[in-house]
Tab-separated table of C-alpha atoms in Angstrom:
chain	number	residue	atom	x	y	z
A	13	UNK	CA	-43.391	-42.762	-1.353
A	14	UNK	CA	-39.763	-41.998	-2.330
A	15	UNK	CA	-40.670	-38.254	-2.871
A	16	UNK	CA	-42.263	-38.093	0.399
A	17	UNK	CA	-39.295	-39.876	2.186
A	18	UNK	CA	-37.131	-37.754	0.332
A	19	UNK	CA	-38.780	-34.695	2.164
A	20	UNK	CA	-38.918	-36.284	5.097
A	21	UNK	CA	-35.471	-36.443	5.032
A	22	UNK	CA	-35.102	-32.944	4.037
A	23	UNK	CA	-37.319	-31.679	6.688
A	24	UNK	CA	-35.637	-33.422	9.276
A	25	UNK	CA	-31.973	-32.491	8.346
A	26	UNK	CA	-32.879	-29.010	8.090
A	27	UNK	CA	-34.968	-28.797	11.407
A	28	UNK	CA	-32.309	-30.263	13.763
A	29	UNK	CA	-30.652	-28.385	16.335
A	30	UNK	CA	-27.455	-27.482	16.222
A	31	UNK	CA	-24.232	-26.778	18.093
A	32	UNK	CA	-21.409	-24.344	17.573
A	33	UNK	CA	-18.381	-25.261	15.111
A	34	UNK	CA	-15.144	-25.217	15.134
A	35	UNK	CA	-13.001	-24.562	12.242
A	36	UNK	CA	-9.064	-25.339	12.297
A	37	UNK	CA	-6.968	-22.347	10.905
A	38	UNK	CA	-4.475	-23.123	8.165
A	39	UNK	CA	-1.963	-20.553	6.449
A	40	UNK	CA	0.422	-21.443	3.598
A	41	UNK	CA	1.788	-18.395	2.355
A	42	UNK	CA	3.344	-18.593	-0.920
A	43	UNK	CA	6.562	-17.011	-1.410
A	44	UNK	CA	9.801	-17.998	-3.288
A	45	UNK	CA	13.414	-16.830	-1.643
A	46	UNK	CA	14.393	-13.949	-2.668
A	47	UNK	CA	16.673	-11.229	-1.528
A	48	UNK	CA	14.204	-8.280	-1.861
A	49	UNK	CA	14.492	-7.684	2.123
A	50	UNK	CA	18.211	-6.967	1.741
A	51	UNK	CA	19.231	-7.581	5.017
A	52	UNK	CA	16.540	-4.678	6.467
A	53	UNK	CA	15.966	-5.768	10.200
A	54	UNK	CA	12.242	-5.955	10.858
A	55	UNK	CA	10.593	-6.402	13.892
A	56	UNK	CA	6.638	-8.050	13.428
A	57	UNK	CA	3.729	-7.317	15.957
A	58	UNK	CA	0.134	-8.632	15.050
A	59	UNK	CA	-2.534	-7.503	17.177
A	60	UNK	CA	-6.370	-9.019	16.938
A	61	UNK	CA	-8.406	-6.040	17.250
A	62	UNK	CA	-11.581	-7.342	17.009
A	63	UNK	CA	-14.233	-6.712	19.683
A	64	UNK	CA	-14.885	-10.580	20.187
A	65	UNK	CA	-11.428	-12.293	18.852
A	66	UNK	CA	-12.678	-15.872	19.938
A	67	UNK	CA	-15.715	-15.891	17.007
A	68	UNK	CA	-14.724	-15.905	13.448
A	69	UNK	CA	-18.164	-16.437	12.112
A	70	UNK	CA	-22.003	-17.493	12.756
A	71	UNK	CA	-24.479	-19.309	10.667
A	72	UNK	CA	-28.301	-18.832	10.705
A	73	UNK	CA	-30.414	-21.363	10.709
A	74	UNK	CA	-33.562	-19.505	11.048
A	75	UNK	CA	-34.359	-16.070	12.893
A	76	UNK	CA	-33.907	-18.226	16.408
A	77	UNK	CA	-31.399	-20.719	15.538
A	78	UNK	CA	-27.862	-19.402	15.242
A	79	UNK	CA	-24.551	-20.921	16.037
A	80	UNK	CA	-21.044	-19.578	16.247
A	81	UNK	CA	-17.908	-20.343	14.359
A	82	UNK	CA	-14.656	-20.601	16.422
A	83	UNK	CA	-11.123	-21.572	16.169
A	84	UNK	CA	-8.838	-22.940	18.770
A	85	UNK	CA	-6.025	-20.949	17.001
A	86	UNK	CA	-4.823	-17.834	17.861
A	87	UNK	CA	-5.171	-15.620	14.502
A	88	UNK	CA	-2.764	-13.130	15.882
A	89	UNK	CA	-0.080	-15.548	16.819
A	90	UNK	CA	-0.715	-17.673	13.569
A	91	UNK	CA	-0.330	-14.555	11.568
A	92	UNK	CA	3.100	-13.799	13.243
A	93	UNK	CA	4.589	-16.869	12.553
A	94	UNK	CA	3.971	-17.306	8.976
A	95	UNK	CA	4.200	-13.547	7.738
A	96	UNK	CA	7.541	-13.539	10.032
A	97	UNK	CA	9.009	-16.973	8.079
A	98	UNK	CA	7.825	-14.802	4.648
A	99	UNK	CA	9.368	-11.879	5.023
A	100	UNK	CA	13.070	-14.070	6.519
A	101	UNK	CA	12.432	-15.969	3.232
A	102	UNK	CA	12.314	-12.465	1.156
A	103	UNK	CA	15.662	-11.402	2.900
A	104	UNK	CA	14.509	-9.449	6.068
A	105	UNK	CA	15.838	-10.195	9.245
A	106	UNK	CA	14.772	-10.051	12.654
A	107	UNK	CA	15.686	-6.588	14.355
A	108	UNK	CA	14.339	-3.342	14.824
A	109	UNK	CA	15.184	-1.017	12.291
A	110	UNK	CA	11.299	-0.904	11.388
A	111	UNK	CA	8.760	-2.156	13.070
A	112	UNK	CA	5.551	-3.403	11.696
A	113	UNK	CA	2.159	-3.550	13.156
A	114	UNK	CA	-0.630	-5.677	11.780
A	115	UNK	CA	-4.134	-5.132	12.769
A	116	UNK	CA	-6.682	-7.367	12.561
A	117	UNK	CA	-10.093	-5.274	12.248
A	118	UNK	CA	-12.274	-7.657	10.828
A	119	UNK	CA	-12.078	-11.268	10.072
A	120	UNK	CA	-15.928	-12.300	9.782
A	121	UNK	CA	-17.793	-14.912	8.264
A	122	UNK	CA	-22.087	-15.329	7.863
A	123	UNK	CA	-23.787	-17.837	6.590
A	124	UNK	CA	-27.652	-18.478	6.203
A	125	UNK	CA	-29.907	-21.092	5.387
A	126	UNK	CA	-32.301	-20.623	2.792
A	127	UNK	CA	-34.283	-22.663	0.588
A	128	UNK	CA	-33.693	-23.722	-1.877
A	129	UNK	CA	-30.464	-21.371	-1.816
A	130	UNK	CA	-28.528	-20.384	0.710
A	131	UNK	CA	-26.026	-17.680	1.121
A	132	UNK	CA	-22.282	-16.748	2.812
A	133	UNK	CA	-20.580	-13.458	2.984
A	134	UNK	CA	-17.161	-12.968	4.503
A	135	UNK	CA	-15.220	-9.836	5.278
A	136	UNK	CA	-11.969	-9.222	6.537
A	137	UNK	CA	-10.086	-6.039	7.482
A	138	UNK	CA	-6.314	-5.668	7.999
A	139	UNK	CA	-4.438	-2.274	8.965
A	140	UNK	CA	-0.728	-2.307	8.457
A	141	UNK	CA	1.793	0.085	9.925
A	142	UNK	CA	5.313	0.425	9.412
A	143	UNK	CA	7.522	2.610	11.846
A	144	UNK	CA	10.837	3.905	11.455
A	145	UNK	CA	12.470	4.568	14.881
A	146	UNK	CA	15.416	6.330	13.188
A	147	UNK	CA	13.359	8.996	11.168
A	148	UNK	CA	9.926	8.504	13.021
A	149	UNK	CA	8.035	8.051	9.817
A	150	UNK	CA	4.756	5.897	9.462
A	151	UNK	CA	3.172	4.335	7.192
A	152	UNK	CA	-0.335	2.859	6.827
A	153	UNK	CA	-1.879	0.634	4.353
A	154	UNK	CA	-4.991	-0.999	4.301
A	155	UNK	CA	-6.144	-4.261	3.220
A	156	UNK	CA	-9.624	-5.200	2.929
A	157	UNK	CA	-11.285	-7.965	1.513
A	158	UNK	CA	-14.847	-9.549	0.989
A	159	UNK	CA	-16.902	-12.317	-0.397
A	160	UNK	CA	-20.621	-13.354	-1.485
A	161	UNK	CA	-21.537	-16.688	-2.545
A	162	UNK	CA	-24.574	-18.947	-3.050
A	163	UNK	CA	-25.080	-22.406	-1.889
A	164	UNK	CA	-28.047	-25.358	-2.221
A	165	UNK	CA	-29.258	-24.747	1.386
A	166	UNK	CA	-26.726	-23.932	3.228
A	167	UNK	CA	-23.271	-24.885	3.080
A	168	UNK	CA	-21.616	-27.342	5.016
A	169	UNK	CA	-18.854	-27.117	7.567
A	170	UNK	CA	-16.082	-28.036	5.214
A	171	UNK	CA	-17.007	-25.230	3.065
A	172	UNK	CA	-17.333	-22.712	5.917
A	173	UNK	CA	-13.655	-23.721	6.821
A	174	UNK	CA	-12.796	-24.016	3.467
A	175	UNK	CA	-14.055	-20.527	3.016
A	176	UNK	CA	-12.668	-18.570	5.930
A	177	UNK	CA	-9.416	-20.166	5.320
A	178	UNK	CA	-9.269	-18.957	1.867
A	179	UNK	CA	-10.463	-15.482	3.145
A	180	UNK	CA	-7.604	-15.502	5.953
A	181	UNK	CA	-4.967	-17.045	3.086
A	182	UNK	CA	-5.946	-14.087	0.692
A	183	UNK	CA	-5.900	-11.398	2.698
A	184	UNK	CA	-2.258	-12.363	4.137
A	185	UNK	CA	-0.868	-13.160	0.675
A	186	UNK	CA	-2.450	-9.422	-0.499
A	187	UNK	CA	0.026	-7.959	2.357
A	188	UNK	CA	3.132	-9.908	1.379
A	189	UNK	CA	2.688	-9.467	-2.494
A	190	UNK	CA	2.110	-5.591	-2.392
A	191	UNK	CA	5.193	-4.609	-3.846
A	192	UNK	CA	5.298	-0.457	-2.322
A	193	UNK	CA	5.108	-2.358	1.334
A	194	UNK	CA	7.818	-4.517	0.193
A	195	UNK	CA	10.241	-1.208	-0.346
A	196	UNK	CA	9.203	0.205	1.842
A	197	UNK	CA	10.262	-2.287	4.373
A	198	UNK	CA	13.638	-2.965	2.646
A	199	UNK	CA	14.694	0.848	2.768
């Protein structure tokens, strides 16, 4: 009888109607104070080039039962604030000696329910363009990140949120930890 009750509970929880979920984004970039920037003046602009910048993911429960994962935060604004503050901590200052354009080309998470194993995958792609108005030079660097995870049946909402935040955190930190890029900005 216990097995039947457990099975009924599992089937009931799996077959429920699902609604879109919202994820709160947080970004805590690491970076000690340093003088790598040597006082170089930078102007940072972040562009969200994704087709649907309001949707950051999707969860599929079945072929015809899918929900969107969205966020209330503006991803471009969040990246601007956090990356700019990190660069200032690294010894850069606001100005226009170098213009930094960060283009969010892809940031998407997909979770699929499976029995007994569900999957999730994520992809992020960011292009960083550094322009020097004085000598008209342009340096472009691409950053990519992908992940694949397995879950029992399907990931929880909290797991979805943590994975999306971890993706955004990791690709942003990759940009700030790139020594070639920091040297280009400091020249």
